[in-house]
Coordinates of C-alpha atoms in Angstrom, one line a residue:
X1 CA -3.8 -52.6 -9.8
X2 CA -5.0 -55.0 -12.5
X3 CA -2.4 -56.6 -14.8
X4 CA -4.7 -56.4 -17.9
X5 CA -3.8 -54.2 -20.8
X6 CA -5.0 -50.6 -20.8
X7 CA -4.2 -47.1 -19.8
X8 CA -4.8 -46.6 -16.1
X9 CA -5.7 -43.3 -14.3
X10 CA -5.4 -43.0 -10.5
X11 CA -6.0 -39.7 -8.7
X12 CA -3.6 -39.4 -5.7
X13 CA -4.7 -36.0 -4.5
X14 CA -7.2 -33.3 -5.4
X15 CA -10.2 -35.7 -5.6
X16 CA -10.7 -35.3 -1.9
X17 CA -13.9 -35.9 0.1
X18 CA -14.4 -32.3 1.2
X19 CA -12.0 -30.2 -0.8
X20 CA -9.7 -30.2 -3.8
X21 CA -6.2 -29.5 -2.5
X22 CA -3.0 -31.5 -3.3
X23 CA -3.6 -32.3 -7.0
X24 CA -1.7 -35.4 -8.2
X25 CA -2.6 -37.9 -10.9
X26 CA -0.9 -41.1 -11.9
X27 CA -1.1 -42.5 -15.4
X28 CA 0.1 -46.0 -16.1
X29 CA 0.4 -47.8 -19.4
X30 CA 0.2 -51.6 -19.5
X31 CA 0.6 -53.2 -22.9
X32 CA 2.4 -56.2 -24.4
X33 CA 5.7 -56.0 -26.2
X34 CA 4.7 -57.3 -29.7
X35 CA 8.0 -59.2 -30.0
X36 CA 8.3 -60.8 -26.6
X37 CA 4.7 -60.9 -25.5
X38 CA 5.9 -59.5 -22.1
X39 CA 3.7 -57.0 -20.3
X40 CA 5.3 -53.6 -20.2
X41 CA 4.4 -51.1 -17.5
X42 CA 5.2 -47.3 -17.6
X43 CA 4.0 -44.7 -15.1
X44 CA 4.0 -40.9 -15.1
X45 CA 2.6 -38.3 -12.7
X46 CA 0.9 -35.1 -13.6
X47 CA 1.2 -32.5 -10.7
X48 CA 2.5 -33.0 -7.2
X49 CA 0.7 -30.4 -5.0
X50 CA 0.4 -29.8 -1.3
X51 CA -2.7 -29.8 0.8
X52 CA -3.4 -26.2 1.7
X53 CA -5.1 -26.9 5.0
X54 CA -2.7 -28.9 7.1
X55 CA -4.8 -28.2 10.2
X56 CA -7.4 -30.7 8.9
X57 CA -5.0 -33.6 9.4
X58 CA -3.7 -35.2 12.6
X59 CA -4.7 -32.1 14.7
X60 CA -2.5 -29.9 12.6
X61 CA 0.9 -31.3 13.8
X62 CA 2.6 -31.2 10.4
X63 CA 4.1 -28.3 8.4
X64 CA 3.2 -30.0 5.2
X65 CA 0.7 -32.6 4.1
X66 CA 1.4 -34.1 0.6
X67 CA 0.3 -37.2 -1.4
X68 CA 2.1 -40.3 -0.3
X69 CA 3.8 -41.9 -3.3
X70 CA 6.3 -44.3 -1.9
X71 CA 4.9 -47.0 -4.2
X72 CA 6.3 -45.2 -7.2
X73 CA 9.0 -42.7 -5.9
X74 CA 11.9 -43.8 -3.7
X75 CA 11.5 -42.1 -0.3
X76 CA 14.0 -42.6 2.6
X77 CA 12.5 -44.8 5.3
X78 CA 10.2 -46.7 3.0
X79 CA 10.9 -49.8 0.8
X80 CA 12.0 -48.8 -2.7
X81 CA 9.4 -49.3 -5.4
X82 CA 9.8 -52.2 -7.8
X83 CA 11.7 -51.1 -10.9
X84 CA 8.7 -51.4 -13.2
X85 CA 6.5 -49.4 -10.9
X86 CA 8.8 -46.4 -10.6
X87 CA 7.5 -43.1 -11.9
X88 CA 9.3 -42.2 -15.1
X89 CA 8.4 -38.5 -15.3
X90 CA 6.6 -35.7 -13.4
X91 CA 4.7 -33.3 -15.6
X92 CA 3.4 -30.0 -14.0
X93 CA 0.2 -28.4 -15.3
X94 CA 0.9 -24.9 -13.8
X95 CA 2.6 -23.2 -10.9
X96 CA 0.0 -23.0 -8.2
X97 CA 1.1 -24.5 -4.9
X98 CA -1.8 -27.0 -4.8
X99 CA -0.2 -28.4 -8.0
X100 CA 3.6 -28.0 -7.4
X101 CA 3.9 -27.3 -3.7
X102 CA 4.8 -30.9 -2.7
X103 CA 7.8 -31.0 -5.0
X104 CA 10.1 -29.1 -2.7
X105 CA 8.8 -31.1 0.3
X106 CA 9.7 -34.4 -1.5
X107 CA 13.2 -33.0 -2.1
X108 CA 13.5 -32.1 1.6
X109 CA 12.5 -35.7 2.4
X110 CA 15.5 -36.8 0.4
X111 CA 13.3 -38.5 -2.2
X112 CA 14.6 -39.4 -5.6
X113 CA 12.3 -37.5 -7.9
X114 CA 12.0 -38.4 -11.6
X115 CA 12.8 -35.7 -14.3
X116 CA 10.3 -32.8 -14.2
X117 CA 8.7 -31.3 -17.3
X118 CA 7.0 -27.9 -17.1
X119 CA 6.8 -24.5 -18.6
X120 CA 9.4 -21.8 -18.0
X121 CA 7.0 -19.9 -15.7
X122 CA 6.3 -23.0 -13.7
X123 CA 10.0 -23.8 -13.5
X124 CA 10.8 -20.4 -12.1
X125 CA 8.1 -20.8 -9.5
X126 CA 9.4 -24.2 -8.6
X127 CA 12.9 -22.9 -8.2
X128 CA 11.6 -20.1 -6.0
X129 CA 10.1 -22.9 -3.8
X130 CA 13.5 -24.6 -3.6
X131 CA 15.3 -21.4 -2.7
X132 CA 12.7 -20.4 0.0
X133 CA 13.0 -23.9 1.5
X134 CA 16.8 -23.6 1.7
X135 CA 17.4 -26.5 -0.6
X136 CA 21.0 -26.6 -2.0
X137 CA 21.0 -26.3 -5.8
X138 CA 23.0 -29.6 -6.0
X139 CA 19.9 -31.4 -4.7
X140 CA 17.4 -29.9 -7.1
X141 CA 15.8 -32.4 -9.5
X142 CA 16.3 -32.2 -13.2
X143 CA 13.8 -29.7 -14.7
X144 CA 13.0 -29.7 -18.4
X145 CA 11.2 -26.8 -19.9
X146 CA 8.5 -27.6 -22.4
X147 CA 6.0 -25.6 -24.5
X148 CA 2.4 -26.0 -25.7
X149 CA 2.4 -28.3 -28.8
X150 CA 5.3 -30.5 -27.6
X151 CA 5.0 -34.3 -27.8
X152 CA 6.8 -36.4 -25.2
X153 CA 7.3 -40.1 -24.9
X154 CA 7.9 -42.1 -21.7
X155 CA 8.1 -45.8 -22.6
X156 CA 4.8 -46.6 -24.2
X157 CA 3.1 -43.4 -22.9
X158 CA 2.8 -40.5 -25.3
X159 CA 2.0 -37.1 -23.9
X160 CA 0.9 -34.0 -26.0
X161 CA 0.9 -30.6 -24.2
X162 CA -1.7 -28.0 -25.0
X163 CA -2.2 -24.5 -23.7
X164 CA -4.7 -24.1 -20.9
X165 CA -6.4 -20.9 -19.7
X166 CA -5.8 -20.2 -16.1
X167 CA -4.7 -17.4 -13.9
X168 CA -1.0 -18.0 -14.5
X169 CA 0.9 -18.3 -17.9
X170 CA 2.5 -21.5 -18.9
X171 CA -0.5 -23.6 -17.9
X172 CA -1.1 -26.9 -19.7
X173 CA -3.7 -29.5 -20.5
X174 CA -2.4 -32.9 -21.5
X175 CA -3.4 -35.6 -24.0
X176 CA -2.1 -38.9 -22.5
X177 CA -2.2 -42.0 -24.6
X178 CA -0.8 -45.5 -25.4
X179 CA -1.9 -48.2 -27.9
X180 CA -4.9 -49.0 -25.8
X181 CA -6.6 -45.7 -25.0
X182 CA -6.5 -41.9 -24.9
X183 CA -7.1 -39.7 -21.8
X184 CA -7.5 -35.9 -22.0
X185 CA -6.5 -34.3 -18.7
X186 CA -7.6 -30.7 -18.5
X187 CA -5.7 -29.5 -15.4
X188 CA -7.1 -26.2 -14.1
X189 CA -8.7 -24.5 -17.1
X190 CA -11.6 -22.6 -18.6
X191 CA -12.7 -22.3 -22.2
X192 CA -11.0 -18.9 -22.8
X193 CA -9.0 -18.4 -26.0
X194 CA -8.0 -14.9 -24.9
X195 CA -4.8 -14.1 -23.0
X196 CA -2.4 -11.2 -22.6
X197 CA 0.5 -13.5 -21.9
X198 CA 0.4 -15.7 -25.1
X199 CA -1.8 -18.4 -23.4
X200 CA -5.4 -19.3 -23.6
X201 CA -7.1 -22.4 -25.0
X202 CA -6.3 -23.2 -28.7
X203 CA -9.4 -25.0 -29.9
X204 CA -7.6 -25.7 -33.2
X205 CA -5.3 -28.0 -31.2
X206 CA -8.4 -29.8 -29.8
X207 CA -9.7 -30.4 -33.3
X208 CA -6.3 -31.9 -34.3
X209 CA -6.1 -34.4 -31.5
X210 CA -9.7 -35.5 -32.1
X211 CA -8.9 -36.1 -35.7
X212 CA -6.2 -38.5 -34.5
X213 CA -8.7 -40.7 -32.7
X214 CA -11.4 -40.6 -30.0
X215 CA -11.0 -39.4 -26.4
X216 CA -11.8 -42.4 -24.2
X217 CA -11.8 -40.4 -21.0
X218 CA -11.7 -36.7 -20.2
X219 CA -10.7 -35.8 -16.6
X220 CA -12.2 -32.4 -16.2
X221 CA -11.7 -29.5 -13.7
X222 CA -14.8 -29.6 -11.5
X223 CA -14.1 -26.6 -9.3
X224 CA -17.0 -24.5 -10.7
X225 CA -18.0 -26.6 -13.7
X226 CA -21.7 -26.6 -12.9
X227 CA -22.0 -22.9 -12.3
X228 CA -24.3 -21.4 -15.0
X229 CA -22.7 -19.4 -17.8
X230 CA -19.0 -19.2 -18.7
X231 CA -16.0 -18.0 -16.6
X232 CA -15.2 -14.4 -17.4
X233 CA -12.7 -14.3 -20.2
X234 CA -9.6 -12.2 -19.9
X235 CA -10.6 -10.1 -22.9
X236 CA -13.9 -9.3 -21.1
X237 CA -12.0 -8.3 -17.9
X238 CA -9.6 -6.2 -20.0
X239 CA -12.5 -4.3 -21.6
X240 CA -14.2 -3.7 -18.3
X241 CA -11.1 -2.1 -16.8
X242 CA -10.3 -0.3 -20.1
X243 CA -13.8 1.3 -20.2
X244 CA -13.5 2.6 -16.6
X245 CA -10.0 3.9 -17.0
X246 CA -11.1 5.8 -20.1
X247 CA -14.1 7.2 -18.3
X248 CA -11.9 8.6 -15.5
X249 CA -8.7 9.2 -17.5
X250 CA -8.0 12.5 -15.7
X251 CA -7.9 10.9 -12.3
X252 CA -5.5 8.8 -10.3
X253 CA -6.8 5.2 -10.1
X254 CA -6.3 2.7 -7.4
X255 CA -6.8 -1.0 -8.5
X256 CA -6.4 -3.6 -5.8
X257 CA -6.0 -7.2 -7.1
X258 CA -4.8 -10.6 -6.1
X259 CA -1.0 -9.9 -6.3
X260 CA -0.1 -13.4 -7.7
X261 CA -2.7 -13.3 -10.5
X262 CA -0.3 -12.9 -13.4
X263 CA -3.0 -13.0 -16.2
X264 CA -5.0 -10.4 -14.4
X265 CA -2.0 -8.1 -14.0
X266 CA -1.3 -8.4 -17.7
X267 CA -4.9 -7.7 -18.7
X268 CA -5.0 -4.6 -16.5
X269 CA -1.7 -3.2 -17.7
X270 CA -2.9 -3.7 -21.3
X271 CA -6.0 -1.7 -20.4
X272 CA -3.8 1.0 -18.9
X273 CA -1.6 1.1 -22.1
X274 CA -4.7 1.5 -24.3
X275 CA -5.5 4.7 -22.3
X276 CA -2.0 6.0 -21.9
X277 CA -2.0 5.6 -18.1
X278 CA 1.3 4.8 -16.4
X279 CA 1.4 1.9 -13.9
X280 CA 2.8 1.9 -10.4
X281 CA 3.2 -1.5 -8.8
X282 CA 2.6 -1.1 -5.1
X283 CA 1.3 -4.4 -3.9
X284 CA 4.1 -5.7 -1.8
X285 CA 6.7 -8.5 -2.3
X286 CA 4.2 -11.0 -3.9
X287 CA 3.2 -8.5 -6.6
X288 CA 6.9 -7.6 -7.2
X289 CA 7.7 -11.3 -7.5
X290 CA 4.9 -11.9 -9.9
X291 CA 6.0 -9.1 -12.2
X292 CA 9.7 -10.0 -12.1
X293 CA 8.8 -13.7 -12.5
X294 CA 6.9 -12.9 -15.7
X295 CA 9.9 -10.9 -17.0
X296 CA 12.3 -13.7 -16.2
X297 CA 10.0 -16.1 -18.0
X298 CA 9.9 -14.1 -21.2
X299 CA 6.9 -11.9 -20.5
X300 CA 8.4 -8.5 -20.3
X301 CA 5.4 -6.2 -19.9
X302 CA 7.4 -3.0 -20.1
X303 CA 8.6 -4.1 -23.6
X304 CA 5.1 -5.1 -24.6
X305 CA 3.9 -1.6 -23.7
X306 CA 6.6 0.9 -24.4
X307 CA 4.1 3.8 -24.5
X308 CA 3.7 3.8 -20.7
X309 CA 6.0 3.5 -17.7
X310 CA 5.7 0.5 -15.3
X311 CA 7.5 1.3 -12.1
X312 CA 7.8 0.2 -8.5
X313 CA 5.9 2.1 -5.8
X314 CA 9.0 3.0 -3.9
X315 CA 11.1 4.0 -6.8
X316 CA 12.2 7.5 -7.7
X317 CA 10.4 7.2 -11.0
X318 CA 7.1 6.7 -9.2
X319 CA 7.7 9.9 -7.2
X320 CA 8.3 11.9 -10.4
X321 CA 5.0 10.8 -12.1
X322 CA 2.0 13.0 -11.9
X323 CA -0.5 11.0 -9.9
X324 CA -3.3 11.8 -12.3
X325 CA -1.5 10.0 -15.1
X326 CA -1.1 6.8 -13.1
X327 CA -2.9 3.6 -12.2
X328 CA -1.7 2.1 -8.9
X329 CA -1.9 -1.7 -8.9
X330 CA -2.0 -2.8 -5.2
X331 CA -3.0 -5.6 -3.0
X332 CA -5.5 -5.8 -0.2
X333 CA -8.7 -7.2 -1.6
X334 CA -8.9 -9.5 1.4
X335 CA -7.9 -6.8 3.9
X336 CA -4.4 -8.3 4.6
X337 CA -2.7 -6.5 7.4
X338 CA 0.5 -6.0 5.3
X339 CA -1.2 -4.8 2.1
X340 CA -0.5 -1.1 1.4
X341 CA -4.1 -0.2 0.7
X342 CA -5.3 -1.9 3.9
X343 CA -2.6 -0.1 5.9
X344 CA -3.7 3.2 4.4
X345 CA -7.3 2.6 5.3
X346 CA -6.3 1.8 8.8
X347 CA -4.6 5.2 9.2
X348 CA -1.1 4.7 7.9
X349 CA -0.8 7.7 5.4
X350 CA 2.7 6.7 4.5
X351 CA 1.7 3.3 3.2
X352 CA 0.7 4.8 -0.2
X353 CA -0.4 8.1 -1.8
X354 CA -4.1 8.4 -2.7
X355 CA -5.4 11.6 -4.3
X356 CA -8.5 13.3 -2.8
X357 CA -10.4 12.6 -6.0
X358 CA -9.0 9.2 -6.9
X359 CA -11.1 6.4 -8.4
X360 CA -11.0 2.9 -6.9
X361 CA -11.7 -0.2 -9.1
X362 CA -11.8 -3.5 -7.3
X363 CA -13.1 -7.0 -8.0
X364 CA -15.1 -7.3 -4.8
X365 CA -17.9 -9.8 -5.1
X366 CA -18.7 -11.5 -1.8
X367 CA -17.9 -12.7 1.7
X368 CA -14.2 -13.1 1.5
X369 CA -13.7 -9.7 -0.1
X370 CA -16.0 -7.7 2.2
X371 CA -13.2 -6.9 4.6
X372 CA -11.7 -4.5 2.1
X373 CA -15.2 -3.1 1.3
X374 CA -15.6 -2.4 5.0
X375 CA -12.2 -0.8 5.3
X376 CA -12.9 1.5 2.3
X377 CA -16.3 2.5 3.7
X378 CA -15.0 3.3 7.1
X379 CA -11.8 5.1 6.1
X380 CA -12.4 8.9 6.1
X381 CA -10.1 9.3 3.1
X382 CA -11.7 6.7 0.9
X383 CA -15.3 6.4 1.9
X384 CA -16.4 9.3 -0.4
X385 CA -14.3 8.3 -3.4
X386 CA -15.9 6.9 -6.6
X387 CA -15.6 3.2 -6.2
X388 CA -16.5 0.4 -8.6
X389 CA -16.8 -3.3 -7.6
X390 CA -17.7 -6.4 -9.5
X391 CA -21.2 -6.0 -8.1
X392 CA -21.4 -2.8 -10.3
X393 CA -19.4 -4.2 -13.2
X394 CA -19.4 -8.0 -13.1
X395 CA -16.6 -8.5 -15.6
X396 CA -14.1 -6.9 -13.2
X397 CA -14.0 -10.4 -11.6
X398 CA -13.0 -13.6 -13.4
X399 CA -12.1 -17.0 -12.1
X400 CA -9.5 -19.3 -13.6
X401 CA -11.9 -22.3 -13.6
X402 CA -14.4 -23.6 -16.1
X403 CA -18.1 -23.1 -15.7
X404 CA -21.0 -24.9 -17.4
X405 CA -20.7 -23.2 -20.8
X406 CA -17.0 -23.8 -20.8
X407 CA -17.5 -27.5 -20.1
X408 CA -20.1 -27.6 -23.0
X409 CA -17.7 -25.8 -25.3
X410 CA -14.7 -28.0 -24.5
X411 CA -16.7 -31.2 -24.5
X412 CA -18.3 -30.5 -27.8
X413 CA -14.8 -30.0 -29.3
X414 CA -13.3 -33.2 -27.8
X415 CA -16.4 -35.4 -27.7
X416 CA -15.1 -37.7 -24.9
X417 CA -16.8 -41.0 -24.4
X418 CA -16.6 -40.7 -20.6
X419 CA -16.1 -37.7 -18.3
X420 CA -14.6 -37.9 -14.8
X421 CA -14.3 -34.9 -12.4
X422 CA -10.9 -33.8 -11.0
X423 CA -10.0 -30.9 -8.6
X424 CA -13.3 -31.4 -6.9
X425 CA -14.8 -32.4 -3.6
X426 CA -17.2 -35.4 -3.6
X427 CA -20.2 -33.0 -3.7
X428 CA -18.8 -31.0 -6.6
X429 CA -17.8 -34.1 -8.4
X430 CA -21.3 -35.6 -8.1
X431 CA -22.8 -32.3 -9.5
X432 CA -20.5 -32.5 -12.5
X433 CA -21.3 -36.2 -13.1
X434 CA -25.0 -35.4 -13.1
X435 CA -24.5 -32.5 -15.5
X436 CA -22.3 -34.5 -17.9
X437 CA -24.8 -37.3 -17.9
X438 CA -27.7 -34.9 -18.6
X439 CA -25.7 -33.6 -21.6
X440 CA -25.2 -37.1 -23.0
X441 CA -21.7 -38.0 -21.9
X442 CA -20.8 -41.2 -20.1
X443 CA -19.6 -41.0 -16.5
X444 CA -18.3 -43.3 -13.9
X445 CA -21.3 -42.7 -11.7
X446 CA -19.5 -41.2 -8.8
X447 CA -16.3 -39.4 -7.8
X448 CA -13.2 -41.5 -8.3
X449 CA -11.5 -41.0 -5.0
X450 CA -7.8 -40.6 -4.4
X451 CA -6.1 -44.0 -4.4
X452 CA -8.7 -45.7 -6.7
X453 CA -7.8 -46.6 -10.2
X454 CA -9.7 -46.7 -13.5
X455 CA -8.7 -48.9 -16.4
X456 CA -9.3 -47.2 -19.7
X457 CA -9.5 -49.0 -23.0
X458 CA -11.2 -48.2 -26.3
X459 CA -14.0 -50.4 -25.1
X460 CA -14.8 -48.3 -22.0
X461 CA -13.7 -47.5 -18.4
X462 CA -13.7 -49.7 -15.4
X463 CA -13.1 -48.8 -11.7
X464 CA -10.9 -51.6 -10.6
X465 CA -9.7 -50.7 -7.1
X466 CA -11.1 -49.1 -4.0
X467 CA -8.3 -48.0 -1.7
X468 CA -8.2 -45.0 0.7
X469 CA -5.6 -42.4 -0.1
X470 CA -2.4 -42.2 2.0
X471 CA -0.8 -38.8 2.8
X472 CA 2.6 -38.0 4.1
X473 CA 2.9 -35.6 7.0
X474 CA 6.3 -33.7 7.2
X475 CA 7.7 -31.2 9.7
X476 CA 10.9 -29.2 9.8
X477 CA 11.3 -30.3 13.5
X478 CA 11.5 -34.0 12.5
X479 CA 13.1 -33.6 9.1
X480 CA 15.8 -36.0 10.1
X481 CA 13.2 -38.8 10.2
X482 CA 11.1 -40.4 7.4
X483 CA 7.8 -38.6 6.7
X484 CA 4.9 -40.1 8.6
X485 CA 2.2 -41.9 6.4
X486 CA -1.4 -41.8 7.4
X487 CA -4.8 -42.5 5.8
X488 CA -7.4 -39.9 4.9
X489 CA -10.2 -41.2 7.2
X490 CA -12.7 -38.6 6.1
X491 CA -14.2 -40.9 3.5
X492 CA -15.1 -43.7 6.0
X493 CA -14.9 -42.5 9.6
X494 CA -17.9 -40.5 10.8
X495 CA -16.2 -39.5 14.1
X496 CA -13.1 -38.2 12.2
X497 CA -15.4 -36.2 9.9
X498 CA -17.2 -34.6 12.8
X499 CA -13.9 -33.8 14.6
X500 CA -12.5 -32.2 11.4
X501 CA -15.6 -30.1 10.9
X502 CA -15.5 -28.9 14.5
X503 CA -11.8 -28.0 14.2
X504 CA -12.4 -26.2 10.9
X505 CA -15.3 -24.1 12.4
X506 CA -13.2 -23.2 15.4
X507 CA -10.4 -22.0 13.1
X508 CA -12.7 -20.1 10.9
X509 CA -14.4 -18.4 13.8
X510 CA -11.0 -17.4 15.3
X511 CA -9.8 -16.0 12.0
X512 CA -12.9 -14.2 10.8
X513 CA -14.5 -13.4 14.1
X514 CA -17.6 -15.5 13.5
X515 CA -18.9 -18.3 11.3
X516 CA -20.8 -16.7 8.4
X517 CA -24.6 -16.8 8.5
X518 CA -26.0 -19.5 6.3
X519 CA -29.6 -18.6 5.3
X520 CA -29.6 -21.0 2.3
X521 CA -28.7 -23.9 4.5
X522 CA -25.7 -24.8 2.4
X523 CA -23.1 -26.9 4.2
X524 CA -20.1 -25.4 5.9
X525 CA -17.9 -27.2 3.4
X526 CA -19.7 -25.5 0.5
X527 CA -19.2 -22.1 2.0
X528 CA -15.4 -22.7 2.3
X529 CA -15.4 -24.0 -1.3
X530 CA -17.0 -20.8 -2.4
X531 CA -14.4 -18.7 -0.6
X532 CA -11.7 -20.6 -2.6
X533 CA -13.5 -20.2 -5.9
X534 CA -13.6 -16.5 -5.5
X535 CA -9.9 -16.3 -4.7
X536 CA -8.5 -18.0 -7.9

């Protein structure tokens, strides 16, 4: 990395060639001490996520694949980093595993992590990871809870936290600055000011930070940023559900959803409360953990809506409620074998109770969700029920990622000099670069790949390094040994790319039964990307 003054950004995960897993971004300040003239260096990390498809690397031999950061974090078996290159702090944007999943793995490696800064909700999810991994509490890193609007300082780096709109509460965007430059890091977000969990984007905060000085670089969530229109806002989702619940207020209603989607859970429960419908949570342990996690983080939905009852599906309270006064929140939109609704459709009448005239409302929109559509259509007890999907009412579905109009709205507020995609494959990043350029914003011309660095100053941005990213592969079976470091060869090795695609196709065919038909001639990678975009 250059020793010239500036604020440096280096993606270490998430800017992958073919996907966007394992988000991790390093920010380094280099500026002179005005008294001594000595160059001072400070580094922080934002996010430390795991790669969600370990089978793509080294023939799937590892339990975990995570960004390799031995150059800034002390990891047993590797030379300790120089004192001035050590990471001073780890900030977490939100609690999804592709943003926090590697934290527990690093603790299991015996690494000395810096202090962690995150929201209470993210802290709870992180501690859940530690418990599930069997990590003794004495080995947990220091976790500091922060809120939107906080200002933090780490040496010469100043960080301002701002509320982001995503599918979990406690999500942040960050303004990162030093005396040389300012970077706005969106994290996963969309331009949605609405939230039923006290979140959402506060555009007033955007105006304040712009008044303090220009944004030299905006690193922007590229997952769906070039898709026309804007991501469905939670207020629109809420209205869609509320209208249908009101229309069928005298019927039991079955609402399958992604059980970990906390924002969606809150939006639906709010719609139920508006119509006086009690809520039964019957989506399995993940849904239970989401509800209890919200409560433990200060989002007590029962207290928010005292006019209705919110009860567990197996509780005595649920049995006493008249089914026609209830909405049953359940899982199974992907046809998971252990989901109560999927079990019911496959003939297990004890999995859940469904009235003969119940109404089903589900956010089915495409390929990945069609397994539930097929189950509902083939089950004798559900095939004739009134059923609504997002094909009938589009606002039943909403992603947690920005689309084109969200980008325009956010960029118009922040007026960045330069835009760089994050959380995007090379193909998606190139599309966002093209769109940003067409809209009049500067770009770096291509995806900034993991391991590369960008020097940012008030005069502009410069790509100064071109290194392939290293990953750590870690397994429980070899946890007594240092993690193995390997390079991501996908960028440069044609044979490796072909082998990975072949392996991925074989896995997909085994899991789904066949590789989906591809009439539009989109790449296999694009099809997998679309599956992910529909899921979050």
